[in-house]
Amino acid sequence: MGVVSEQLHPVLVEDFRTLRAGLDLASLGQTTWLITGATGLIPAYWAKFLMWLNEVDSLGLTLHLWVRSTEKAVRTFPWLRGDSKDVHLLTPDWASPESWDVPRADFIIHAASPATSAACKADPAGVELCNVNATGVLLEQSMPGTLRRFLFFSSSEVYGNTCGNAWPAEDDLGQVDSNSSRSLYPLAKRKGEDLCRKAFSERGLPVNMARIFHTYGPGMDLLGDGRVFADFVGNAVRGEDIVLKSDGTGRRAFCYISDTLGALLLLLTKGVPGEVYNVGNPEAVLSVAELADLVIGLVPEAGLKRQMHPEAVTQSLSAEVFPQIQKLRNLGWQPRVNPQDGFSRTIEFHQQ
């Protein structure tokens, strides 16, 4: 057993073994990866999977992990203490992406961006820089002859609040409310998608855009995320009653992180270049109240209760948009982890 395997939580090891079983390992051997925003929930999970895979199967992978903070990177990947021959940590100047020297890579995973409401509010310029300026530079410095796939992390929020269809297909966009304090994020994601389409149509760059719906799992920020799935898991881990800030009727589609990563990995090899894909679990739509009850039921020993905040709004203010994933199904993907198992695994990981 290697140093990565020794330090990974058993929940992650089990997730990774399942993911590995569905991969064509030979096609990944001796490849180079650039992952931006590598300490975020999904990219960090992805990077850990690749490091584990490299250790278990000796694939000769080289990883360039771009982060904002080396201190956070070391907390996220505790077996790293700087560069190694396989993993290179870099903190690029996000304020000046035009100064970057992008390494040659077989796969570029562009996931960097403030995402939570608090992070977007604290760094609105960073939202535009990451999703527009940085995307443009990464695309410009990518070469069609050497790059196997460029994957841009977009968001379900690009569908806006007025698409008129709770189950939109990838070409069914609505209006984003520009007066909303949250509007900068989906508008920047739309601009990033447009840059990817242009790079495909004008230069033949093999790009895909993934519109990612609510993803949860090991590694969530239980204190600073602010979304219900992270807040409720945090309550369960700390032994706190769950207090709803709405009437709990608002519904969300929740996808466990190993299913999300399985879909994203599939896009790298089977995704149609230039296409955008919804990534989410339409079989796991729960109301906020149902999610609270599910999480409470997973820690019966804690004796938690669901309560209503005295100033709770009468209904959820967020749009109900759920993933239509026929394009992913056509590639052979389907979600495997149900909410009961997924949230149980998430709580187990965070109780360490």
mmCIF file of C-alpha atoms in Angstrom:
data_model
loop_
_atom_site.group_PDB
_atom_site.id
_atom_site.type_symbol
_atom_site.label_atom_id
_atom_site.label_comp_id
_atom_site.label_asym_id
_atom_site.label_seq_id
_atom_site.Cartn_x
_atom_site.Cartn_y
_atom_site.Cartn_z
ATOM 1 C CA MET A 1 0.000 0.000 0.000
ATOM 2 C CA GLY A 2 1.374 3.412 -1.003
ATOM 3 C CA VAL A 3 1.333 6.746 0.770
ATOM 4 C CA VAL A 4 -1.832 7.955 -0.990
ATOM 5 C CA SER A 5 -3.787 4.786 -0.250
ATOM 6 C CA GLU A 6 -2.642 4.864 3.366
ATOM 7 C CA GLN A 7 -3.985 8.367 3.932
ATOM 8 C CA LEU A 8 -7.258 8.163 2.003
ATOM 9 C CA HIS A 9 -10.439 7.623 3.983
ATOM 10 C CA PRO A 10 -11.971 4.157 3.385
ATOM 11 C CA VAL A 11 -15.043 5.816 1.843
ATOM 12 C CA LEU A 12 -12.850 7.334 -0.861
ATOM 13 C CA VAL A 13 -10.991 4.099 -1.485
ATOM 14 C CA GLU A 14 -14.280 2.276 -2.011
ATOM 15 C CA ASP A 15 -15.542 5.037 -4.324
ATOM 16 C CA PHE A 16 -12.330 4.926 -6.320
ATOM 17 C CA ARG A 17 -12.359 1.169 -6.733
ATOM 18 C CA THR A 18 -15.836 1.409 -8.212
ATOM 19 C CA LEU A 19 -14.788 4.198 -10.585
ATOM 20 C CA ARG A 20 -11.663 2.315 -11.627
ATOM 21 C CA ALA A 21 -13.698 -0.743 -12.618
ATOM 22 C CA GLY A 22 -15.394 1.239 -15.377
ATOM 23 C CA LEU A 23 -12.276 2.795 -16.909
ATOM 24 C CA ASP A 24 -10.142 1.884 -19.893
ATOM 25 C CA LEU A 25 -6.878 2.201 -17.975
ATOM 26 C CA ALA A 26 -4.695 1.627 -21.021
ATOM 27 C CA SER A 27 -6.062 4.786 -22.669
ATOM 28 C CA LEU A 28 -4.987 6.894 -19.679
ATOM 29 C CA GLY A 29 -1.414 5.661 -19.360
ATOM 30 C CA GLN A 30 1.411 8.213 -19.599
ATOM 31 C CA THR A 31 -0.979 11.167 -19.864
ATOM 32 C CA THR A 32 -0.579 14.681 -18.491
ATOM 33 C CA TRP A 33 -3.393 16.527 -16.730
ATOM 34 C CA LEU A 34 -3.947 20.183 -15.875
ATOM 35 C CA ILE A 35 -6.665 20.732 -13.252
ATOM 36 C CA THR A 36 -7.496 24.313 -12.300
ATOM 37 C CA GLY A 37 -9.221 25.089 -9.016
ATOM 38 C CA ALA A 38 -7.830 21.801 -7.756
ATOM 39 C CA THR A 39 -8.871 22.275 -4.125
ATOM 40 C CA GLY A 40 -12.568 22.614 -4.976
ATOM 41 C CA LEU A 41 -14.941 19.770 -4.124
ATOM 42 C CA ILE A 42 -15.121 17.964 -7.486
ATOM 43 C CA PRO A 43 -11.623 18.770 -8.830
ATOM 44 C CA ALA A 44 -9.994 17.772 -5.512
ATOM 45 C CA TYR A 45 -11.874 14.471 -5.526
ATOM 46 C CA TRP A 46 -10.794 14.001 -9.161
ATOM 47 C CA ALA A 47 -7.142 14.773 -8.384
ATOM 48 C CA LYS A 48 -7.164 12.343 -5.453
ATOM 49 C CA PHE A 49 -8.612 9.668 -7.705
ATOM 50 C CA LEU A 50 -5.861 10.200 -10.282
ATOM 51 C CA MET A 51 -3.137 10.112 -7.618
ATOM 52 C CA TRP A 52 -4.604 6.906 -6.187
ATOM 53 C CA LEU A 53 -4.913 5.425 -9.674
ATOM 54 C CA ASN A 54 -1.320 6.341 -10.438
ATOM 55 C CA GLU A 55 -0.198 4.567 -7.287
ATOM 56 C CA VAL A 56 -2.345 1.454 -7.723
ATOM 57 C CA ASP A 57 -1.794 0.924 -11.450
ATOM 58 C CA SER A 58 1.533 2.697 -12.114
ATOM 59 C CA LEU A 59 -0.002 4.600 -15.032
ATOM 60 C CA GLY A 60 2.728 7.219 -15.282
ATOM 61 C CA LEU A 61 0.308 10.137 -14.931
ATOM 62 C CA THR A 62 1.610 13.678 -14.516
ATOM 63 C CA LEU A 63 -0.641 16.168 -12.743
ATOM 64 C CA HIS A 64 -0.425 19.969 -12.798
ATOM 65 C CA LEU A 65 -2.691 21.220 -10.021
ATOM 66 C CA TRP A 66 -3.450 24.946 -10.114
ATOM 67 C CA VAL A 67 -4.627 26.313 -6.781
ATOM 68 C CA ARG A 68 -5.054 29.621 -4.994
ATOM 69 C CA SER A 69 -3.321 28.519 -1.805
ATOM 70 C CA THR A 70 -0.556 25.980 -1.320
ATOM 71 C CA GLU A 71 -1.525 25.783 2.359
ATOM 72 C CA LYS A 72 -5.050 24.682 1.437
ATOM 73 C CA ALA A 73 -3.614 22.300 -1.147
ATOM 74 C CA VAL A 74 -1.472 20.586 1.484
ATOM 75 C CA ARG A 75 -4.524 20.283 3.752
ATOM 76 C CA THR A 76 -6.503 18.841 0.861
ATOM 77 C CA PHE A 77 -3.714 16.478 -0.245
ATOM 78 C CA PRO A 78 -1.845 15.821 3.033
ATOM 79 C CA TRP A 79 0.684 13.491 1.405
ATOM 80 C CA LEU A 80 2.014 16.381 -0.703
ATOM 81 C CA ARG A 81 4.689 18.722 0.567
ATOM 82 C CA GLY A 82 5.376 20.554 -2.654
ATOM 83 C CA ASP A 83 6.298 19.332 -6.124
ATOM 84 C CA SER A 84 7.041 15.703 -6.884
ATOM 85 C CA LYS A 85 7.954 14.059 -10.153
ATOM 86 C CA ASP A 86 4.268 13.223 -10.722
ATOM 87 C CA VAL A 87 2.402 16.138 -9.098
ATOM 88 C CA HIS A 88 3.172 19.810 -9.591
ATOM 89 C CA LEU A 89 1.424 22.442 -7.475
ATOM 90 C CA LEU A 90 1.223 25.953 -8.902
ATOM 91 C CA THR A 91 -0.444 29.137 -7.684
ATOM 92 C CA PRO A 92 -0.820 31.199 -10.876
ATOM 93 C CA ASP A 93 -1.614 34.893 -10.779
ATOM 94 C CA TRP A 94 -5.378 34.715 -11.286
ATOM 95 C CA ALA A 95 -5.549 38.480 -11.698
ATOM 96 C CA SER A 96 -3.314 38.283 -14.797
ATOM 97 C CA PRO A 97 -4.108 35.117 -16.771
ATOM 98 C CA GLU A 98 -2.544 36.687 -19.849
ATOM 99 C CA SER A 99 0.841 36.125 -18.163
ATOM 100 C CA TRP A 100 0.359 32.374 -17.838
ATOM 101 C CA ASP A 101 2.506 29.745 -19.480
ATOM 102 C CA VAL A 102 0.089 26.842 -19.787
ATOM 103 C CA PRO A 103 1.811 23.442 -19.694
ATOM 104 C CA ARG A 104 1.199 20.952 -22.482
ATOM 105 C CA ALA A 105 -1.461 18.538 -21.323
ATOM 106 C CA ASP A 106 -3.512 15.718 -22.743
ATOM 107 C CA PHE A 107 -6.481 16.704 -20.577
ATOM 108 C CA ILE A 108 -7.339 20.167 -19.262
ATOM 109 C CA ILE A 109 -10.024 20.312 -16.577
ATOM 110 C CA HIS A 110 -10.955 23.950 -16.036
ATOM 111 C CA ALA A 111 -12.859 24.000 -12.755
ATOM 112 C CA ALA A 112 -11.545 27.166 -11.126
ATOM 113 C CA SER A 113 -14.151 29.663 -9.983
ATOM 114 C CA PRO A 114 -15.736 31.065 -6.853
ATOM 115 C CA ALA A 115 -18.980 29.106 -6.618
ATOM 116 C CA THR A 116 -20.842 29.581 -3.338
ATOM 117 C CA SER A 117 -22.908 32.715 -2.850
ATOM 118 C CA ALA A 118 -20.527 33.928 -0.142
ATOM 119 C CA ALA A 119 -17.453 33.374 -2.331
ATOM 120 C CA CYS A 120 -19.024 35.112 -5.334
ATOM 121 C CA LYS A 121 -20.061 38.062 -3.193
ATOM 122 C CA ALA A 122 -16.574 38.330 -1.693
ATOM 123 C CA ASP A 123 -14.788 38.122 -5.058
ATOM 124 C CA PRO A 124 -17.067 39.191 -7.952
ATOM 125 C CA ALA A 125 -14.064 40.065 -10.119
ATOM 126 C CA GLY A 126 -12.717 36.564 -9.581
ATOM 127 C CA VAL A 127 -15.892 35.056 -11.039
ATOM 128 C CA GLU A 128 -15.324 36.896 -14.319
ATOM 129 C CA LEU A 129 -11.555 36.315 -14.331
ATOM 130 C CA CYS A 130 -11.838 32.564 -13.781
ATOM 131 C CA ASN A 131 -14.717 31.812 -16.112
ATOM 132 C CA VAL A 132 -14.011 34.253 -18.929
ATOM 133 C CA ASN A 133 -10.457 35.617 -18.942
ATOM 134 C CA ALA A 134 -8.791 32.438 -17.736
ATOM 135 C CA THR A 135 -10.921 30.260 -19.998
ATOM 136 C CA GLY A 136 -9.860 32.343 -22.988
ATOM 137 C CA VAL A 137 -6.165 32.059 -22.153
ATOM 138 C CA LEU A 138 -6.330 28.308 -21.521
ATOM 139 C CA LEU A 139 -8.113 27.773 -24.827
ATOM 140 C CA GLU A 140 -5.726 30.022 -26.744
ATOM 141 C CA GLN A 141 -2.681 28.143 -25.477
ATOM 142 C CA SER A 142 -4.174 24.686 -26.115
ATOM 143 C CA MET A 143 -3.168 22.929 -29.323
ATOM 144 C CA PRO A 144 -5.703 20.794 -31.237
ATOM 145 C CA GLY A 145 -3.003 18.330 -32.290
ATOM 146 C CA THR A 146 -1.877 17.465 -28.758
ATOM 147 C CA LEU A 147 -4.891 18.133 -26.537
ATOM 148 C CA ARG A 148 -7.216 15.158 -26.159
ATOM 149 C CA ARG A 149 -9.978 17.016 -24.317
ATOM 150 C CA PHE A 150 -10.691 20.382 -22.706
ATOM 151 C CA LEU A 151 -13.495 20.196 -20.135
ATOM 152 C CA PHE A 152 -15.099 23.398 -18.870
ATOM 153 C CA PHE A 153 -17.040 23.266 -15.617
ATOM 154 C CA SER A 154 -20.281 25.119 -16.223
ATOM 155 C CA SER A 155 -23.355 25.116 -14.018
ATOM 156 C CA SER A 156 -27.056 24.290 -13.992
ATOM 157 C CA GLU A 157 -27.551 27.939 -13.035
ATOM 158 C CA VAL A 158 -27.082 28.952 -16.689
ATOM 159 C CA TYR A 159 -30.717 27.884 -17.209
ATOM 160 C CA GLY A 160 -31.806 30.869 -15.152
ATOM 161 C CA ASN A 161 -35.008 31.380 -13.215
ATOM 162 C CA THR A 162 -37.312 31.797 -16.190
ATOM 163 C CA CYS A 163 -36.557 28.963 -18.597
ATOM 164 C CA GLY A 164 -40.171 27.824 -18.243
ATOM 165 C CA ASN A 165 -39.139 24.184 -18.076
ATOM 166 C CA ALA A 166 -38.095 22.435 -14.885
ATOM 167 C CA TRP A 167 -36.427 19.704 -16.974
ATOM 168 C CA PRO A 168 -34.515 21.698 -19.621
ATOM 169 C CA ALA A 169 -32.450 20.122 -22.351
ATOM 170 C CA GLU A 170 -29.037 21.552 -23.156
ATOM 171 C CA ASP A 171 -30.428 23.933 -25.812
ATOM 172 C CA ASP A 172 -33.319 25.197 -23.653
ATOM 173 C CA LEU A 173 -31.901 28.298 -21.969
ATOM 174 C CA GLY A 174 -33.988 30.914 -20.245
ATOM 175 C CA GLN A 175 -33.418 34.376 -18.832
ATOM 176 C CA VAL A 176 -31.008 35.006 -15.983
ATOM 177 C CA ASP A 177 -32.328 37.704 -13.671
ATOM 178 C CA SER A 178 -29.647 40.368 -14.006
ATOM 179 C CA ASN A 179 -30.970 42.107 -10.880
ATOM 180 C CA SER A 180 -30.147 39.088 -8.759
ATOM 181 C CA SER A 181 -27.034 39.284 -6.604
ATOM 182 C CA ARG A 182 -26.226 35.802 -7.911
ATOM 183 C CA SER A 183 -26.521 36.660 -11.628
ATOM 184 C CA LEU A 184 -22.798 37.263 -12.193
ATOM 185 C CA TYR A 185 -22.034 33.561 -11.737
ATOM 186 C CA PRO A 186 -24.385 32.059 -14.378
ATOM 187 C CA LEU A 187 -23.682 34.890 -16.811
ATOM 188 C CA ALA A 188 -19.930 34.284 -16.510
ATOM 189 C CA LYS A 189 -20.487 30.548 -17.037
ATOM 190 C CA ARG A 190 -22.454 31.305 -20.216
ATOM 191 C CA LYS A 191 -19.590 33.456 -21.488
ATOM 192 C CA GLY A 192 -17.126 30.662 -20.742
ATOM 193 C CA GLU A 193 -19.289 28.210 -22.672
ATOM 194 C CA ASP A 194 -19.388 30.605 -25.634
ATOM 195 C CA LEU A 195 -15.583 30.800 -25.673
ATOM 196 C CA CYS A 196 -15.403 26.995 -25.708
ATOM 197 C CA ARG A 197 -17.829 26.766 -28.628
ATOM 198 C CA LYS A 198 -15.813 29.344 -30.534
ATOM 199 C CA ALA A 199 -12.575 27.421 -29.929
ATOM 200 C CA PHE A 200 -14.242 24.290 -31.286
ATOM 201 C CA SER A 201 -15.820 25.887 -34.346
ATOM 202 C CA GLU A 202 -12.816 28.023 -35.341
ATOM 203 C CA ARG A 203 -9.874 25.832 -34.321
ATOM 204 C CA GLY A 204 -11.304 22.364 -33.924
ATOM 205 C CA LEU A 205 -10.300 22.231 -30.271
ATOM 206 C CA PRO A 206 -11.835 19.133 -28.602
ATOM 207 C CA VAL A 207 -13.898 20.844 -25.916
ATOM 208 C CA ASN A 208 -16.867 19.826 -23.797
ATOM 209 C CA MET A 209 -18.913 21.838 -21.337
ATOM 210 C CA ALA A 210 -20.456 20.153 -18.298
ATOM 211 C CA ARG A 211 -23.452 21.857 -16.704
ATOM 212 C CA ILE A 212 -23.117 20.423 -13.231
ATOM 213 C CA PHE A 213 -26.141 20.160 -10.951
ATOM 214 C CA HIS A 214 -26.022 19.873 -7.150
ATOM 215 C CA THR A 215 -23.151 17.545 -6.283
ATOM 216 C CA TYR A 216 -22.430 16.420 -2.737
ATOM 217 C CA GLY A 217 -19.995 14.054 -1.085
ATOM 218 C CA PRO A 218 -16.760 13.707 0.868
ATOM 219 C CA GLY A 219 -14.749 16.923 1.035
ATOM 220 C CA MET A 220 -17.613 19.427 1.179
ATOM 221 C CA ASP A 221 -17.052 22.628 3.136
ATOM 222 C CA LEU A 222 -19.482 22.069 5.996
ATOM 223 C CA LEU A 223 -19.060 25.573 7.405
ATOM 224 C CA GLY A 224 -18.683 27.903 4.439
ATOM 225 C CA ASP A 225 -20.683 26.348 1.598
ATOM 226 C CA GLY A 226 -24.126 27.609 2.583
ATOM 227 C CA ARG A 227 -26.171 25.216 0.418
ATOM 228 C CA VAL A 228 -28.674 22.961 2.153
ATOM 229 C CA PHE A 229 -26.927 19.663 1.428
ATOM 230 C CA ALA A 230 -23.671 20.869 3.001
ATOM 231 C CA ASP A 231 -25.408 22.641 5.876
ATOM 232 C CA PHE A 232 -27.505 19.593 6.763
ATOM 233 C CA VAL A 233 -24.524 17.225 6.706
ATOM 234 C CA GLY A 234 -22.665 19.706 8.905
ATOM 235 C CA ASN A 235 -25.587 19.737 11.343
ATOM 236 C CA ALA A 236 -25.588 15.937 11.481
ATOM 237 C CA VAL A 237 -21.837 15.695 12.037
ATOM 238 C CA ARG A 238 -21.954 18.302 14.832
ATOM 239 C CA GLY A 239 -25.082 16.840 16.442
ATOM 240 C CA GLU A 240 -27.230 19.912 15.777
ATOM 241 C CA ASP A 241 -30.943 20.087 14.993
ATOM 242 C CA ILE A 242 -31.664 21.035 11.370
ATOM 243 C CA VAL A 243 -33.335 24.437 11.090
ATOM 244 C CA LEU A 244 -35.084 25.175 7.782
ATOM 245 C CA LYS A 245 -34.903 28.697 6.401
ATOM 246 C CA SER A 246 -37.860 28.071 4.059
ATOM 247 C CA ASP A 247 -41.014 25.984 4.207
ATOM 248 C CA GLY A 248 -38.987 23.076 2.870
ATOM 249 C CA THR A 249 -41.072 22.519 -0.263
ATOM 250 C CA GLY A 250 -38.372 23.587 -2.709
ATOM 251 C CA ARG A 251 -36.917 20.632 -4.578
ATOM 252 C CA ARG A 252 -33.381 19.850 -5.741
ATOM 253 C CA ALA A 253 -31.686 17.040 -7.658
ATOM 254 C CA PHE A 254 -28.745 15.665 -5.678
ATOM 255 C CA CYS A 255 -25.893 13.718 -7.281
ATOM 256 C CA TYR A 256 -23.250 11.857 -5.282
ATOM 257 C CA ILE A 257 -19.757 12.896 -6.261
ATOM 258 C CA SER A 258 -18.578 9.520 -7.587
ATOM 259 C CA ASP A 259 -21.480 9.529 -10.061
ATOM 260 C CA THR A 260 -20.578 13.073 -11.111
ATOM 261 C CA LEU A 261 -16.943 12.127 -11.645
ATOM 262 C CA GLY A 262 -17.940 8.999 -13.553
ATOM 263 C CA ALA A 263 -19.914 11.175 -15.971
ATOM 264 C CA LEU A 264 -17.097 13.686 -16.367
ATOM 265 C CA LEU A 265 -14.527 10.965 -17.040
ATOM 266 C CA LEU A 266 -16.815 9.551 -19.712
ATOM 267 C CA LEU A 267 -16.964 12.937 -21.443
ATOM 268 C CA LEU A 268 -13.187 12.885 -21.852
ATOM 269 C CA THR A 269 -13.301 9.797 -24.052
ATOM 270 C CA LYS A 270 -16.821 9.558 -25.468
ATOM 271 C CA GLY A 271 -18.237 13.069 -25.308
ATOM 272 C CA VAL A 272 -19.000 14.628 -28.691
ATOM 273 C CA PRO A 273 -16.531 17.527 -29.149
ATOM 274 C CA GLY A 274 -18.170 20.929 -28.985
ATOM 275 C CA GLU A 275 -21.182 19.652 -27.054
ATOM 276 C CA VAL A 276 -22.573 20.650 -23.672
ATOM 277 C CA TYR A 277 -23.871 18.004 -21.268
ATOM 278 C CA ASN A 278 -26.073 18.140 -18.189
ATOM 279 C CA VAL A 279 -24.442 16.264 -15.295
ATOM 280 C CA GLY A 280 -26.754 15.387 -12.437
ATOM 281 C CA ASN A 281 -29.049 12.735 -11.006
ATOM 282 C CA PRO A 282 -32.699 13.079 -12.102
ATOM 283 C CA GLU A 283 -33.558 10.024 -10.024
ATOM 284 C CA ALA A 284 -32.654 11.795 -6.760
ATOM 285 C CA VAL A 285 -35.027 14.762 -6.573
ATOM 286 C CA LEU A 286 -35.883 15.611 -2.961
ATOM 287 C CA SER A 287 -37.574 18.520 -1.269
ATOM 288 C CA VAL A 288 -35.514 20.394 1.293
ATOM 289 C CA ALA A 289 -37.697 18.963 4.070
ATOM 290 C CA GLU A 290 -37.277 15.430 2.711
ATOM 291 C CA LEU A 291 -33.512 15.883 2.626
ATOM 292 C CA ALA A 292 -33.510 17.130 6.225
ATOM 293 C CA ASP A 293 -35.498 14.085 7.338
ATOM 294 C CA LEU A 294 -33.218 11.742 5.404
ATOM 295 C CA VAL A 295 -30.082 13.183 7.020
ATOM 296 C CA ILE A 296 -31.663 13.095 10.494
ATOM 297 C CA GLY A 297 -32.542 9.444 9.936
ATOM 298 C CA LEU A 298 -28.928 8.598 9.140
ATOM 299 C CA VAL A 299 -27.776 9.616 12.643
ATOM 300 C CA PRO A 300 -30.562 8.262 14.893
ATOM 301 C CA GLU A 301 -28.217 8.134 17.866
ATOM 302 C CA ALA A 302 -27.978 11.944 17.798
ATOM 303 C CA GLY A 303 -31.709 12.435 18.391
ATOM 304 C CA LEU A 304 -31.892 15.380 15.984
ATOM 305 C CA LYS A 305 -35.081 17.211 15.070
ATOM 306 C CA ARG A 306 -36.220 19.277 12.099
ATOM 307 C CA GLN A 307 -37.260 22.801 13.075
ATOM 308 C CA MET A 308 -38.466 25.883 11.239
ATOM 309 C CA HIS A 309 -36.612 29.161 11.556
ATOM 310 C CA PRO A 310 -38.936 31.826 12.996
ATOM 311 C CA GLU A 311 -38.231 34.081 10.003
ATOM 312 C CA ALA A 312 -38.371 31.335 7.376
ATOM 313 C CA VAL A 313 -39.733 32.388 3.985
ATOM 314 C CA THR A 314 -42.940 30.691 2.878
ATOM 315 C CA GLN A 315 -41.268 28.997 -0.066
ATOM 316 C CA SER A 316 -37.853 28.471 -1.607
ATOM 317 C CA LEU A 317 -36.582 31.432 -3.615
ATOM 318 C CA SER A 318 -34.431 29.259 -5.905
ATOM 319 C CA ALA A 319 -35.631 28.014 -9.263
ATOM 320 C CA GLU A 320 -36.482 24.335 -9.524
ATOM 321 C CA VAL A 321 -34.354 23.045 -12.396
ATOM 322 C CA PHE A 322 -33.627 19.350 -12.744
ATOM 323 C CA PRO A 323 -31.197 17.541 -15.060
ATOM 324 C CA GLN A 324 -32.355 16.045 -18.316
ATOM 325 C CA ILE A 325 -29.486 13.667 -19.079
ATOM 326 C CA GLN A 326 -30.439 11.823 -22.268
ATOM 327 C CA LYS A 327 -27.177 12.888 -23.931
ATOM 328 C CA LEU A 328 -25.192 11.306 -21.100
ATOM 329 C CA ARG A 329 -27.363 8.198 -21.170
ATOM 330 C CA ASN A 330 -26.595 7.881 -24.873
ATOM 331 C CA LEU A 331 -22.920 7.596 -23.903
ATOM 332 C CA GLY A 332 -23.739 4.762 -21.499
ATOM 333 C CA TRP A 333 -23.825 6.674 -18.209
ATOM 334 C CA GLN A 334 -26.370 6.381 -15.449
ATOM 335 C CA PRO A 335 -26.277 7.419 -11.771
ATOM 336 C CA ARG A 336 -25.732 4.527 -9.374
ATOM 337 C CA VAL A 337 -25.721 5.999 -5.848
ATOM 338 C CA ASN A 338 -29.059 6.801 -4.233
ATOM 339 C CA PRO A 339 -29.411 9.627 -1.675
ATOM 340 C CA GLN A 340 -29.648 7.241 1.272
ATOM 341 C CA ASP A 341 -26.294 5.662 0.480
ATOM 342 C CA GLY A 342 -24.664 8.852 -0.771
ATOM 343 C CA PHE A 343 -25.447 10.963 2.274
ATOM 344 C CA SER A 344 -24.589 8.060 4.572
ATOM 345 C CA ARG A 345 -21.149 7.840 2.946
ATOM 346 C CA THR A 346 -20.722 11.599 3.148
ATOM 347 C CA ILE A 347 -21.559 11.719 6.854
ATOM 348 C CA GLU A 348 -19.261 8.758 7.546
ATOM 349 C CA PHE A 349 -16.377 10.551 5.829
ATOM 350 C CA HIS A 350 -16.909 13.804 7.736
ATOM 351 C CA GLN A 351 -17.245 12.069 11.097
ATOM 352 C CA GLN A 352 -13.559 11.050 10.973
#
